[in-house]
CSV table of C-alpha atoms and ligand atoms in Angstrom, one decimal:
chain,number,residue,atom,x,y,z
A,1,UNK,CA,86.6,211.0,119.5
A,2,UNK,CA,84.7,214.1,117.8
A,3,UNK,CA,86.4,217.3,118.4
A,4,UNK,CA,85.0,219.3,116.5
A,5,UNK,CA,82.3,222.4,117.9
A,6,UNK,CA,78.9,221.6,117.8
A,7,UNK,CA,75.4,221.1,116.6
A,8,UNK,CA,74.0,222.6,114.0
A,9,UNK,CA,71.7,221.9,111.9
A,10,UNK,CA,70.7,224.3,109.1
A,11,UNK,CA,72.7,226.1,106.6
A,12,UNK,CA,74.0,229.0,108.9
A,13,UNK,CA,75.5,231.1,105.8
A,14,UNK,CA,72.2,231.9,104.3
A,15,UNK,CA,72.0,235.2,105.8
A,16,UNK,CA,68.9,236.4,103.8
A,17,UNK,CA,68.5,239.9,105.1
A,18,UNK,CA,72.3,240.6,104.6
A,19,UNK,CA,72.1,239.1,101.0
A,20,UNK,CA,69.1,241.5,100.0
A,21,UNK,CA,70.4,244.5,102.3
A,22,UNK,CA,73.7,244.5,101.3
A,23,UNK,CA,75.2,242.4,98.4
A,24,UNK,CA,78.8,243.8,98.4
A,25,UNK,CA,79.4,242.7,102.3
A,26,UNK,CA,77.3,239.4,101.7
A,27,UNK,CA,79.8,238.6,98.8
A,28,UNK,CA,82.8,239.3,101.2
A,29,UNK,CA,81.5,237.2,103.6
A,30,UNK,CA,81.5,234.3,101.0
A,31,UNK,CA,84.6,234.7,99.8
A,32,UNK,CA,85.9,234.6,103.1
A,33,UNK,CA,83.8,231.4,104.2
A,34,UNK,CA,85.6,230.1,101.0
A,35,UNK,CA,89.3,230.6,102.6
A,36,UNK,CA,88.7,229.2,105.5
A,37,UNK,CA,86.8,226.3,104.2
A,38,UNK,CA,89.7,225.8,101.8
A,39,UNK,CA,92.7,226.9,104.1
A,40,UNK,CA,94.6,224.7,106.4
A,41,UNK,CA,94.6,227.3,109.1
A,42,UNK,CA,97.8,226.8,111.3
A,43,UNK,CA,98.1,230.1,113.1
A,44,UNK,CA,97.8,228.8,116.5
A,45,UNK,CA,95.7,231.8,117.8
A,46,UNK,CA,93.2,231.4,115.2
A,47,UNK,CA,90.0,228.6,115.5
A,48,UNK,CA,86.1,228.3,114.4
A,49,UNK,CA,83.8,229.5,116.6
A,50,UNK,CA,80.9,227.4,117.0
A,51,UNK,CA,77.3,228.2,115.5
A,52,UNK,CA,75.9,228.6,118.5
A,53,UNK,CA,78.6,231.4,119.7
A,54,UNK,CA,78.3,233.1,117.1
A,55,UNK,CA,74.5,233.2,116.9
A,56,UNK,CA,74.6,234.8,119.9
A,57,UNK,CA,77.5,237.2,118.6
A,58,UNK,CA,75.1,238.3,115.8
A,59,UNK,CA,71.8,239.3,118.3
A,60,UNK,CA,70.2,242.2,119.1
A,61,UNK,CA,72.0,242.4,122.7
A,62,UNK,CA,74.4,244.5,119.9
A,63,UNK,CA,71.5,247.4,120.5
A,64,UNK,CA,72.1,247.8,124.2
A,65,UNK,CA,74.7,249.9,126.3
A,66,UNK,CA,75.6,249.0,130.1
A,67,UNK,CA,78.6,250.8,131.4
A,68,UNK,CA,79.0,249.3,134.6
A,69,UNK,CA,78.7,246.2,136.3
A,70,UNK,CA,75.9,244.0,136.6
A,71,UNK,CA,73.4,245.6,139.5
A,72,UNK,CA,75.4,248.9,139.0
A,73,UNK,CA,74.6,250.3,135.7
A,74,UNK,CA,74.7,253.9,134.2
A,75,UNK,CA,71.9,253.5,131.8
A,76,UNK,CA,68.5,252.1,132.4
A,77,UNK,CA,67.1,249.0,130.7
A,78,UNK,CA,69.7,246.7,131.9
A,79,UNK,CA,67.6,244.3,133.3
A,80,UNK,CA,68.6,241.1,131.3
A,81,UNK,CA,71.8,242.4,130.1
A,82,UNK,CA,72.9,242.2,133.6
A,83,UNK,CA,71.6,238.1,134.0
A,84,UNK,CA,73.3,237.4,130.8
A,85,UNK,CA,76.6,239.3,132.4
A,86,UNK,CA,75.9,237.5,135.9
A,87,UNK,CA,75.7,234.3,133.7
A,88,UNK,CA,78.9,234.9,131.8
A,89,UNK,CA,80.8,235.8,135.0
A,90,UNK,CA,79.8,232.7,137.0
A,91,UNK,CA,80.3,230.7,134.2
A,92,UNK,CA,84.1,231.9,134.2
A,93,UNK,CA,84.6,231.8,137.7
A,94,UNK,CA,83.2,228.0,137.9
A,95,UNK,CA,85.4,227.7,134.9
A,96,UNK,CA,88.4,228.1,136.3
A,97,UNK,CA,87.8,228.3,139.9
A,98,UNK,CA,88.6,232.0,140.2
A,99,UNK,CA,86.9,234.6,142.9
A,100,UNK,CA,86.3,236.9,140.6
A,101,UNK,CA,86.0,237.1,136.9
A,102,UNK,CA,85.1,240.5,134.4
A,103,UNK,CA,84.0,239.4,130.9
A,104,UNK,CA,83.9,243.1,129.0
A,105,UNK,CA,87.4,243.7,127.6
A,106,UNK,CA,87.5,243.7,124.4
A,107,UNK,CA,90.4,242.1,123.6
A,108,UNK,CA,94.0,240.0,125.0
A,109,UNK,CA,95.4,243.4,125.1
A,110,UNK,CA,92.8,245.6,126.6
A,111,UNK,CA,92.3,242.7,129.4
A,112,UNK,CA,96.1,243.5,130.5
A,113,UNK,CA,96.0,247.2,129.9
A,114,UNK,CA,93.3,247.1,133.0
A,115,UNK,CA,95.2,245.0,135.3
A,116,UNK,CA,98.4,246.9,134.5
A,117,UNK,CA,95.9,250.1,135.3
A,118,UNK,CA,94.2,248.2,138.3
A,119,UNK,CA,97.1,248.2,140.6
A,120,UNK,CA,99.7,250.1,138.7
A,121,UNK,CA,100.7,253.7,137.9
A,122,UNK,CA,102.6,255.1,135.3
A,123,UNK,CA,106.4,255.2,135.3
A,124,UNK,CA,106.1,251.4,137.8
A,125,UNK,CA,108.3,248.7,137.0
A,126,UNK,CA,107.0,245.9,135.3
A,127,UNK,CA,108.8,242.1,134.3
A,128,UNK,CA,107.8,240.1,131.2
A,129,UNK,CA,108.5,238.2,128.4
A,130,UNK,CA,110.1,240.6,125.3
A,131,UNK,CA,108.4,239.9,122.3
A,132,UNK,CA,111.5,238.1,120.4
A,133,UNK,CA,111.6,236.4,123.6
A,134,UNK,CA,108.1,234.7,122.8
A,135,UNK,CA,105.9,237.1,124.7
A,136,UNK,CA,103.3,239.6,123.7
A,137,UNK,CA,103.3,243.7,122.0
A,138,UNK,CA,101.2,244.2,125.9
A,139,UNK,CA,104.2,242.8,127.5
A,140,UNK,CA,106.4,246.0,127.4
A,141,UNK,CA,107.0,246.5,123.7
A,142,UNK,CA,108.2,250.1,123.0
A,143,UNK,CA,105.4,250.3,120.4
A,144,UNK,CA,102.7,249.6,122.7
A,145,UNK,CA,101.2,251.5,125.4
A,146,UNK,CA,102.3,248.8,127.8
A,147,UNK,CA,106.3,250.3,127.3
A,148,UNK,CA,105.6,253.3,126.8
A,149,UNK,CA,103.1,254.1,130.1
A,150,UNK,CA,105.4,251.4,132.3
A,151,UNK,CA,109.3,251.0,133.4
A,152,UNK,CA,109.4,247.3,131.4
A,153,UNK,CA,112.2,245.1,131.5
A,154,UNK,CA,112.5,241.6,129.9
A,155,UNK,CA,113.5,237.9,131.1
A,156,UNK,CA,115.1,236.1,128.6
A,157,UNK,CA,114.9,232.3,127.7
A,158,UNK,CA,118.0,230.3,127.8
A,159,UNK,CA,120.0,230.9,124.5
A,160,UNK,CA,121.2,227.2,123.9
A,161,UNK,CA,118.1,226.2,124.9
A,162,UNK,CA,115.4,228.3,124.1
A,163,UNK,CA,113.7,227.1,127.5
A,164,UNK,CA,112.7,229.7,129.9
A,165,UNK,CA,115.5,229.3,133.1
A,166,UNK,CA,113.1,230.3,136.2
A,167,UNK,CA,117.0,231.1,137.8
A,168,UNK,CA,117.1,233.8,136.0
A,169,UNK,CA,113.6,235.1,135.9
A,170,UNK,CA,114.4,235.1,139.9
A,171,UNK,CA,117.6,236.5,139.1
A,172,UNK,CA,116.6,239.5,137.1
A,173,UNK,CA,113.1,239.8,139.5
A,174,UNK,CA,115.1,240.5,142.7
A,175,UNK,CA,117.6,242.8,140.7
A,176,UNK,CA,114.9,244.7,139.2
A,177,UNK,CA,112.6,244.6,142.0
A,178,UNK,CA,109.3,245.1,139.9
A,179,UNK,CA,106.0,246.0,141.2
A,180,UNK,CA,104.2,243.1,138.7
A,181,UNK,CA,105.8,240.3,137.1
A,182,UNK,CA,103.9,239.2,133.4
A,183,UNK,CA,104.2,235.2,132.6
A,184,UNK,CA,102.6,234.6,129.7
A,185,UNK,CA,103.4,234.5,125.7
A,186,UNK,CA,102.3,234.1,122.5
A,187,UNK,CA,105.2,231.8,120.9
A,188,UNK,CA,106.7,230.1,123.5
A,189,UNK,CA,106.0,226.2,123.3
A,190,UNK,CA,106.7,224.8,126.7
A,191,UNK,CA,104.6,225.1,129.7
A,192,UNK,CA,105.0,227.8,132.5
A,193,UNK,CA,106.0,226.8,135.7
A,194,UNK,CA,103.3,229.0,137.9
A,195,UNK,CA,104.3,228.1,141.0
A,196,UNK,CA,108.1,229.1,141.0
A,197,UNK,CA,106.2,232.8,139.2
A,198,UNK,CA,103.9,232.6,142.1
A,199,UNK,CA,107.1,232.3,144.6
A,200,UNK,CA,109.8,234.6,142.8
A,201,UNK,CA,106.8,237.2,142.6
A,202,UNK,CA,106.5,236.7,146.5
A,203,UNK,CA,110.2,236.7,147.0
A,204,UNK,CA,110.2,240.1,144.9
A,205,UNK,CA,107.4,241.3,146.7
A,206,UNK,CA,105.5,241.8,143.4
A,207,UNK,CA,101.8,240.9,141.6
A,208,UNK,CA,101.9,238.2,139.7
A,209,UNK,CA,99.7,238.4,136.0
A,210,UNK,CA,99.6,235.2,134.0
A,211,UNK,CA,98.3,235.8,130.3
A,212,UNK,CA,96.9,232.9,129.5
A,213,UNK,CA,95.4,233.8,126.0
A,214,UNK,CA,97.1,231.2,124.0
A,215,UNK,CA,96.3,228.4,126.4
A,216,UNK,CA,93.0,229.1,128.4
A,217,UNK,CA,91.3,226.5,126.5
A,218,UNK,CA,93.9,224.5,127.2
A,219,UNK,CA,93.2,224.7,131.0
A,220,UNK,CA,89.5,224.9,130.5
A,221,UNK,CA,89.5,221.4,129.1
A,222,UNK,CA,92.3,220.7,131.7
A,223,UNK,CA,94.8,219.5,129.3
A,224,UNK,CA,97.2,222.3,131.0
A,225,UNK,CA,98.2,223.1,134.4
A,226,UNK,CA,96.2,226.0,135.5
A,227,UNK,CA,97.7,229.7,136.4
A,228,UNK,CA,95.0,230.4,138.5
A,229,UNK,CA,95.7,229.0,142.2
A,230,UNK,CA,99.0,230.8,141.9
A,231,UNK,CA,98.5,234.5,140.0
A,232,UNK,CA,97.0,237.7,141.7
A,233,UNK,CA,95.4,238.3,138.1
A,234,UNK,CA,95.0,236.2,134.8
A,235,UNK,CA,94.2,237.6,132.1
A,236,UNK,CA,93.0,235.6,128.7
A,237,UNK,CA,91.5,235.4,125.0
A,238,UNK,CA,88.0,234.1,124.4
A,239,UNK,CA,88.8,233.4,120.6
A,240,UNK,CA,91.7,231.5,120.5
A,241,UNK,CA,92.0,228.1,122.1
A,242,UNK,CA,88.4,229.0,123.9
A,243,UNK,CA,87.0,228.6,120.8
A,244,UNK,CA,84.2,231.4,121.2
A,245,UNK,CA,84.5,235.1,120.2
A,246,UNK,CA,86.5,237.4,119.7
A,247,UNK,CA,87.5,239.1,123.2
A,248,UNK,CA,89.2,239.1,126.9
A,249,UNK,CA,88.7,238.3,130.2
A,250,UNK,CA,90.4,239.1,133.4
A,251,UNK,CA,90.1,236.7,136.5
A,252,UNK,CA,91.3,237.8,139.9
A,253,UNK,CA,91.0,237.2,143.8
A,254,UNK,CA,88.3,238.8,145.3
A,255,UNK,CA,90.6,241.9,146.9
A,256,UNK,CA,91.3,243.1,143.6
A,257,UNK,CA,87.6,242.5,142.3
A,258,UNK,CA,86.4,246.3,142.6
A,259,UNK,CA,89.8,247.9,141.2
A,260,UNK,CA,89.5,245.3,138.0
A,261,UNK,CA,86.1,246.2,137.6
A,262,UNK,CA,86.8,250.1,137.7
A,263,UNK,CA,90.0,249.8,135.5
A,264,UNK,CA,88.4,248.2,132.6
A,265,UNK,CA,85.5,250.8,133.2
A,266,UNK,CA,85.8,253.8,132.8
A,267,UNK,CA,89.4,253.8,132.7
A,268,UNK,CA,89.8,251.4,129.7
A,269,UNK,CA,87.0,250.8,128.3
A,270,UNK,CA,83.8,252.5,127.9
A,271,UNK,CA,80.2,250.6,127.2
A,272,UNK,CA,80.6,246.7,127.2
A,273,UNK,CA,79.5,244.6,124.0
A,274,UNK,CA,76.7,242.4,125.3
A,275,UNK,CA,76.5,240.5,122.4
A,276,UNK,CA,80.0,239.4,122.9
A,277,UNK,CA,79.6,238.6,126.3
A,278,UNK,CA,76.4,236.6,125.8
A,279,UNK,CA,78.8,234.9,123.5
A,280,UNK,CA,81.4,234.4,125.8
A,281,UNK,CA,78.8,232.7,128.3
A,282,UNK,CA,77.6,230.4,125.5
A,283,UNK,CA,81.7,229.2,125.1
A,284,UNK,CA,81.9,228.9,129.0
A,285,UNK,CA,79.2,226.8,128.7
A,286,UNK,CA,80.6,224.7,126.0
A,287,UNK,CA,84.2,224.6,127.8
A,288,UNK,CA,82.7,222.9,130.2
A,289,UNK,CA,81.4,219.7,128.7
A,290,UNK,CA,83.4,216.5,128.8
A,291,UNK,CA,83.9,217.1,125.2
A,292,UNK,CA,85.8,220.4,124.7
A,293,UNK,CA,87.9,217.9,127.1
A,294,UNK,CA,88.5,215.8,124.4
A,295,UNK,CA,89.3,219.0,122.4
A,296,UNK,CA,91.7,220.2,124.5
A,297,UNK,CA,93.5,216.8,124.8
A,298,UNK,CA,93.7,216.1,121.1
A,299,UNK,CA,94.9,220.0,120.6
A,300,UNK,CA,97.7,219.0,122.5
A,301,UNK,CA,98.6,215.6,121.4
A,302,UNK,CA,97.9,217.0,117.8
A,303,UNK,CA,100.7,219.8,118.0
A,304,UNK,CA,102.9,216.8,119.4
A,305,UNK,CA,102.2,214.6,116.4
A,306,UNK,CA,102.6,217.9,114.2
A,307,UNK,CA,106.4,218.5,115.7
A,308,UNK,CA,107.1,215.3,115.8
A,309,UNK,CA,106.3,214.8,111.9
A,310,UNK,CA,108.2,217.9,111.4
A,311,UNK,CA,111.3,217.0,113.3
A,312,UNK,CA,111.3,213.7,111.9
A,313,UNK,CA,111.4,214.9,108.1
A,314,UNK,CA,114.5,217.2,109.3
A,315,UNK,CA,112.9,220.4,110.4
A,316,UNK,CA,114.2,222.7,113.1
A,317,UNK,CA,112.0,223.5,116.0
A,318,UNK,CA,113.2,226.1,118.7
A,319,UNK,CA,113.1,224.1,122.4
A,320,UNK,CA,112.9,220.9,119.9
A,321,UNK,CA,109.5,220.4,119.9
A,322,UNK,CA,106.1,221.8,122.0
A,323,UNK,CA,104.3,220.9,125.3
A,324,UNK,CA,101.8,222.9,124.2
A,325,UNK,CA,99.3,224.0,120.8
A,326,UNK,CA,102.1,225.6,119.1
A,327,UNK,CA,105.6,225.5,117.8
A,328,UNK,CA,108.0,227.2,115.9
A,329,UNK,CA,110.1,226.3,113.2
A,330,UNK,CA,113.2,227.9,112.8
A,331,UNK,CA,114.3,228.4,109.3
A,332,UNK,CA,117.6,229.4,109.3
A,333,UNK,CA,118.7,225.7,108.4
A,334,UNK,CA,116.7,226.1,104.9
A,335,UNK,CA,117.8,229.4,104.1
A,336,UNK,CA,114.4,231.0,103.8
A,337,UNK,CA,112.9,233.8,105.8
A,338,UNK,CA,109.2,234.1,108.0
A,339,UNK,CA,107.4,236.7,105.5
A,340,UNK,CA,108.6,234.7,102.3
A,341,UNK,CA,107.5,231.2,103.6
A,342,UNK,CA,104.3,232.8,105.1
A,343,UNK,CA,103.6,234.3,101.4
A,344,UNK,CA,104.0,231.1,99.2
A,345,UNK,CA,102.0,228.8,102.1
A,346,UNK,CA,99.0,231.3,101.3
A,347,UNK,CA,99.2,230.9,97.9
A,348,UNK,CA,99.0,227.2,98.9
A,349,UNK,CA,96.0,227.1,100.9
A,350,UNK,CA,98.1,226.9,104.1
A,351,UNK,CA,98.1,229.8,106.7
A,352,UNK,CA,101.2,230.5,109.0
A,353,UNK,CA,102.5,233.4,110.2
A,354,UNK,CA,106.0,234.7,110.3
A,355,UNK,CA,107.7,234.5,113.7
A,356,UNK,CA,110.4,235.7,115.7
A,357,UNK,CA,112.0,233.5,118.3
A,358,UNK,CA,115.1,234.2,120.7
A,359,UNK,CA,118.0,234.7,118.4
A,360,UNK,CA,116.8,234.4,115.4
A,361,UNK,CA,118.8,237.3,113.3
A,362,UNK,CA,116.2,238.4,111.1
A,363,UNK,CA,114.2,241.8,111.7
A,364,UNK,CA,110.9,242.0,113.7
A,365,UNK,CA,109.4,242.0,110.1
A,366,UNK,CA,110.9,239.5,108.2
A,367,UNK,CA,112.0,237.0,111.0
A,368,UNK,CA,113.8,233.6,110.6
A,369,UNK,CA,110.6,231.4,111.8
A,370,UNK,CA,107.6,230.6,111.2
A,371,UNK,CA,104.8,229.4,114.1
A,372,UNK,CA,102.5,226.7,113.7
A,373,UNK,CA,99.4,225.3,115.8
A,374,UNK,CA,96.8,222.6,116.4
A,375,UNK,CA,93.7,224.2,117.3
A,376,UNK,CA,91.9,225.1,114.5
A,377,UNK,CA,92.6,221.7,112.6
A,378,UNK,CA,92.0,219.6,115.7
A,379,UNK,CA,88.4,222.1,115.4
A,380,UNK,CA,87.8,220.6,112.1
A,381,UNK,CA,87.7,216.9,113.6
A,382,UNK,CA,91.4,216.4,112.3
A,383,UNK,CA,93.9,213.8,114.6
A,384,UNK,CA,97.1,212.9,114.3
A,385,UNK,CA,97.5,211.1,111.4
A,386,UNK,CA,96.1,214.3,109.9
A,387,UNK,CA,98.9,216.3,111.4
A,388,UNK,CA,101.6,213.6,110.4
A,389,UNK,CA,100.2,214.4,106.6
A,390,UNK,CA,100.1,218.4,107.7
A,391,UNK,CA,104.0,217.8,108.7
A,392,UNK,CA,104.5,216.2,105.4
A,393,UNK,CA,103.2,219.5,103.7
A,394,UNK,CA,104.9,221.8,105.2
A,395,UNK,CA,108.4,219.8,105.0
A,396,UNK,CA,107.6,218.8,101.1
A,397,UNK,CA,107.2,222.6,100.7
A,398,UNK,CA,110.4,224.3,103.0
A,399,UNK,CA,112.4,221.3,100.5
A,400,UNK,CA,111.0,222.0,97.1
A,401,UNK,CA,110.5,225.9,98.0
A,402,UNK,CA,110.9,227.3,94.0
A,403,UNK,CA,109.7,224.1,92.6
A,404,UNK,CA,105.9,224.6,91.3
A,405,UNK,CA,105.7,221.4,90.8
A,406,UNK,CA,105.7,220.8,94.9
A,407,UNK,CA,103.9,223.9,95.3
A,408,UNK,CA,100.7,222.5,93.3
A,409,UNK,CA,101.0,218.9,95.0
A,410,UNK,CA,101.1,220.7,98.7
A,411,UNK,CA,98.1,222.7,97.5
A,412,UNK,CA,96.0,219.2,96.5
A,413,UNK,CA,96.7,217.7,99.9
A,414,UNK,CA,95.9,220.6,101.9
A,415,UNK,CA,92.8,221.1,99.7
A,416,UNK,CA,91.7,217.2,99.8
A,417,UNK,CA,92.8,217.8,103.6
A,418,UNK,CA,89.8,220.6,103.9
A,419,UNK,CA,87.4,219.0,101.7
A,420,UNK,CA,87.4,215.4,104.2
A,421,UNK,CA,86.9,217.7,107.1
A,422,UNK,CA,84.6,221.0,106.5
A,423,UNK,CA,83.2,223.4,108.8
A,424,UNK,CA,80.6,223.5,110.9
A,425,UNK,CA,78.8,226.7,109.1
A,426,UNK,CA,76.9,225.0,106.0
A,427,UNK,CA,74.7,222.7,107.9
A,428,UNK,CA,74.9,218.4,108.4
A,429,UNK,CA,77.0,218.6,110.9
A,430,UNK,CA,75.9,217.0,113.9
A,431,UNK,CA,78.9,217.5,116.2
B,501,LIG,N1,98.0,238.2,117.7
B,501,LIG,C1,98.0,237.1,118.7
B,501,LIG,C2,98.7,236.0,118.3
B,501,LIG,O1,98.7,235.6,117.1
B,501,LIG,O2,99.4,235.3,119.1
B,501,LIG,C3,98.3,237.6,120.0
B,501,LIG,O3,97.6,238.8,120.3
């Protein structure tokens, strides 16, 4: 099975106007190809766009503005931008079998800052997943807008088990009485249960929005259950399991299809990035073929064969494992902390990020975990004999932590890791 993007043929970093135009930016740019090529990227929201993506990220749809909707434009000339909108939107809605579907926000965040501002108004009272809990800054942090313009309360995972009790969630929904529930997150490893959402939301007479940022690839290639027979909105990433580029999306049912639209513009946002959303329709596309299937699949059973490599060598995962693309170690067993761990693996060639998780007794910046994920390695064609060798990393490093010794034999197998399976940007690839 091939997983990884897709064809190309061609050396797509030769950017020859960029080179002569601009030297100083060119040279970034190759330094940066560099750490990726070299970097075993484990951040579970991160992955490789494909060629063809970002071909269509770096066209001169860049030069038009289009406030508005397709057929209902501000500015003239919008002609083709609005086929290559219509094309993006159907694309999404066949997708995922949703009604409706607005490709413009700009981003996760911006995509739930809309529906929040779709059907909500300041000061309402909203349910969702605290950040420590393993949800999201847009979920009602006190730094974001999201706290700050709405009455948010948490839910809160079960503390033995770190697994999300939907009794409580009911519990805390009919005690509350919320105007919009939020299921979603961007650390928790399990899988949702949409349905009992979909019926405490009911029960609380509330909307339900399901975030699925971290996992819409996931149900695009239908290797997770999908939110959307069950949510009033659902809100997503394009760049993260997707594979396509940076960006949101918002999904709904048809009666909320004029306030979405409105919300995101002009209340949110202003002119949308065509580029991006031609883009976006190029990854609908490509999450539509049996192959992105495959992808999704081995995504899956690669953060499996990752947790279970990591358990077995002695490591603590919160929940005890993943159902998911991600997991979540929690360090307190090796005595290290998130922002340390994170440092040394960069050093490595090995990119995780620090991570909070219910309980952990560190601070929001220096927390007691550290969160791992399948996507972008399972986008470079690796399986899961790969990930066992990835697990055998990461535990030879947490063990031998001060010991340069282990530090330069990690960094030889995560370089010979990324030398066997490159990216798809320098040409010869034919997936
Ligand atoms: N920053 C993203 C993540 O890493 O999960 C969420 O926006």
């Amino acid at each position: 099975m091939d997983t990884r993007p897709s064809v190309q043929t061609g050396d797509f970093t030769a950017k020859p106007a960029l080179r002569a135009t601009d030297p100083d930016v060119a040279a970034l740019l190759d330094e940066e190809l560099e750490r990726q090529e070299d970097t075993l990227e484990l951040i579970p929201s991160e992955n490789i766009a494909s060629v063809a993506v970002l071909e269509a990220l770096g066209s001169w749809l860049n030069n038009k503005y289009a406030e508005g909707v397709p057929g209902k434009r501000y500015y003239g000339g919008c002609e083709v931008v609005d086929k290559v909108e219509n094309l993006a939107r159907d694309r999404a809605k066949a997708l995922f079998g949703a009604e409706h579907a607005n490709v413009q926000p700009h981003s996760g965040t911006e995509a739930n800052m809309a529906v929040y501002a779709s059907v909500l108004t300041p000061g309402d009272k909203v349910l969702g997943m605290a950040l420590d809990q393993g949800g999201h800054l847009s979920h009602g942090s006190p730094v974001s807008f999201s706290g700050k313009i709405y009455h948010f309360e948490p839910y809160f995972v079960d503390e033995t088990t770190g697994i999300l009790d939907m009794d409580s969630v009911r519990e805390r929904a009919l005690e509350f009485r919320p105007k919009m529930i939020v299921a979603g997150y961007s650390s928790y490893p399990r899988i949702l249960d949409f349905a009992a959402f979909a019926e405490i939301a009911r029960e609380a007479d509330a909307y339900l929005m399901v975030d699925m940022a971290h996992f819409a690839g996931l149900v695009a290639g239908g290797a997770h259950p999908s939110p959307v027979p069950h949510a009033d909105f659902v809100t997503f990433t394009t760049h993260k399991t997707m594979r396509g580029p940076w960006g949101g999306a918002i999904l709904c049912r048809a009666e909320h299809a004029d306030q979405v639209d409105k919300a995101v513009c002009p209340n949110v946002q202003g002119g949308p990035q065509m580029h991006a959303i031609a883009a976006k329709a190029v990854m609908f596309k490509q999450c539509a073929q049996p192959e992105f299937r495959d992808y999704a699949q081995a995504v899956v059973s690669n953060a499996k064969a990752m947790a279970a490599g990591l358990l077995r060598r002695g490591l603590e995962l919160t929940t005890g494992g993943t159902d998911n693309h991600l997991m979540v170690i929690d360090l307190r067993p090796t005595g290290l902390r998130g922002r340390q761990v994170q440092a040394a693996f960069d050093e490595v060639g090995v990119t995780v990020n620090a991570n909070a998780f219910p309980g952990h007794g560190g601070t929001p910046y220096n927390p007691n975990g550290i969160r791992l994920g399948s996507p972008s390695v399972t986008s470079r064609g690796m399986g899961e004999a790969e990930m066992d060798e990835i697990a055998g990393l990461v535990a030879r490093m947490l063990g031998g932590f001060d010991d340069p010794a282990v530090r330069a034999e990690v960094q030889e197998g995560s370089r010979a890791l990324c030398r066997r399976f490159p990216l798809p940007y320098r040409g010869a690839s034919t997936a």
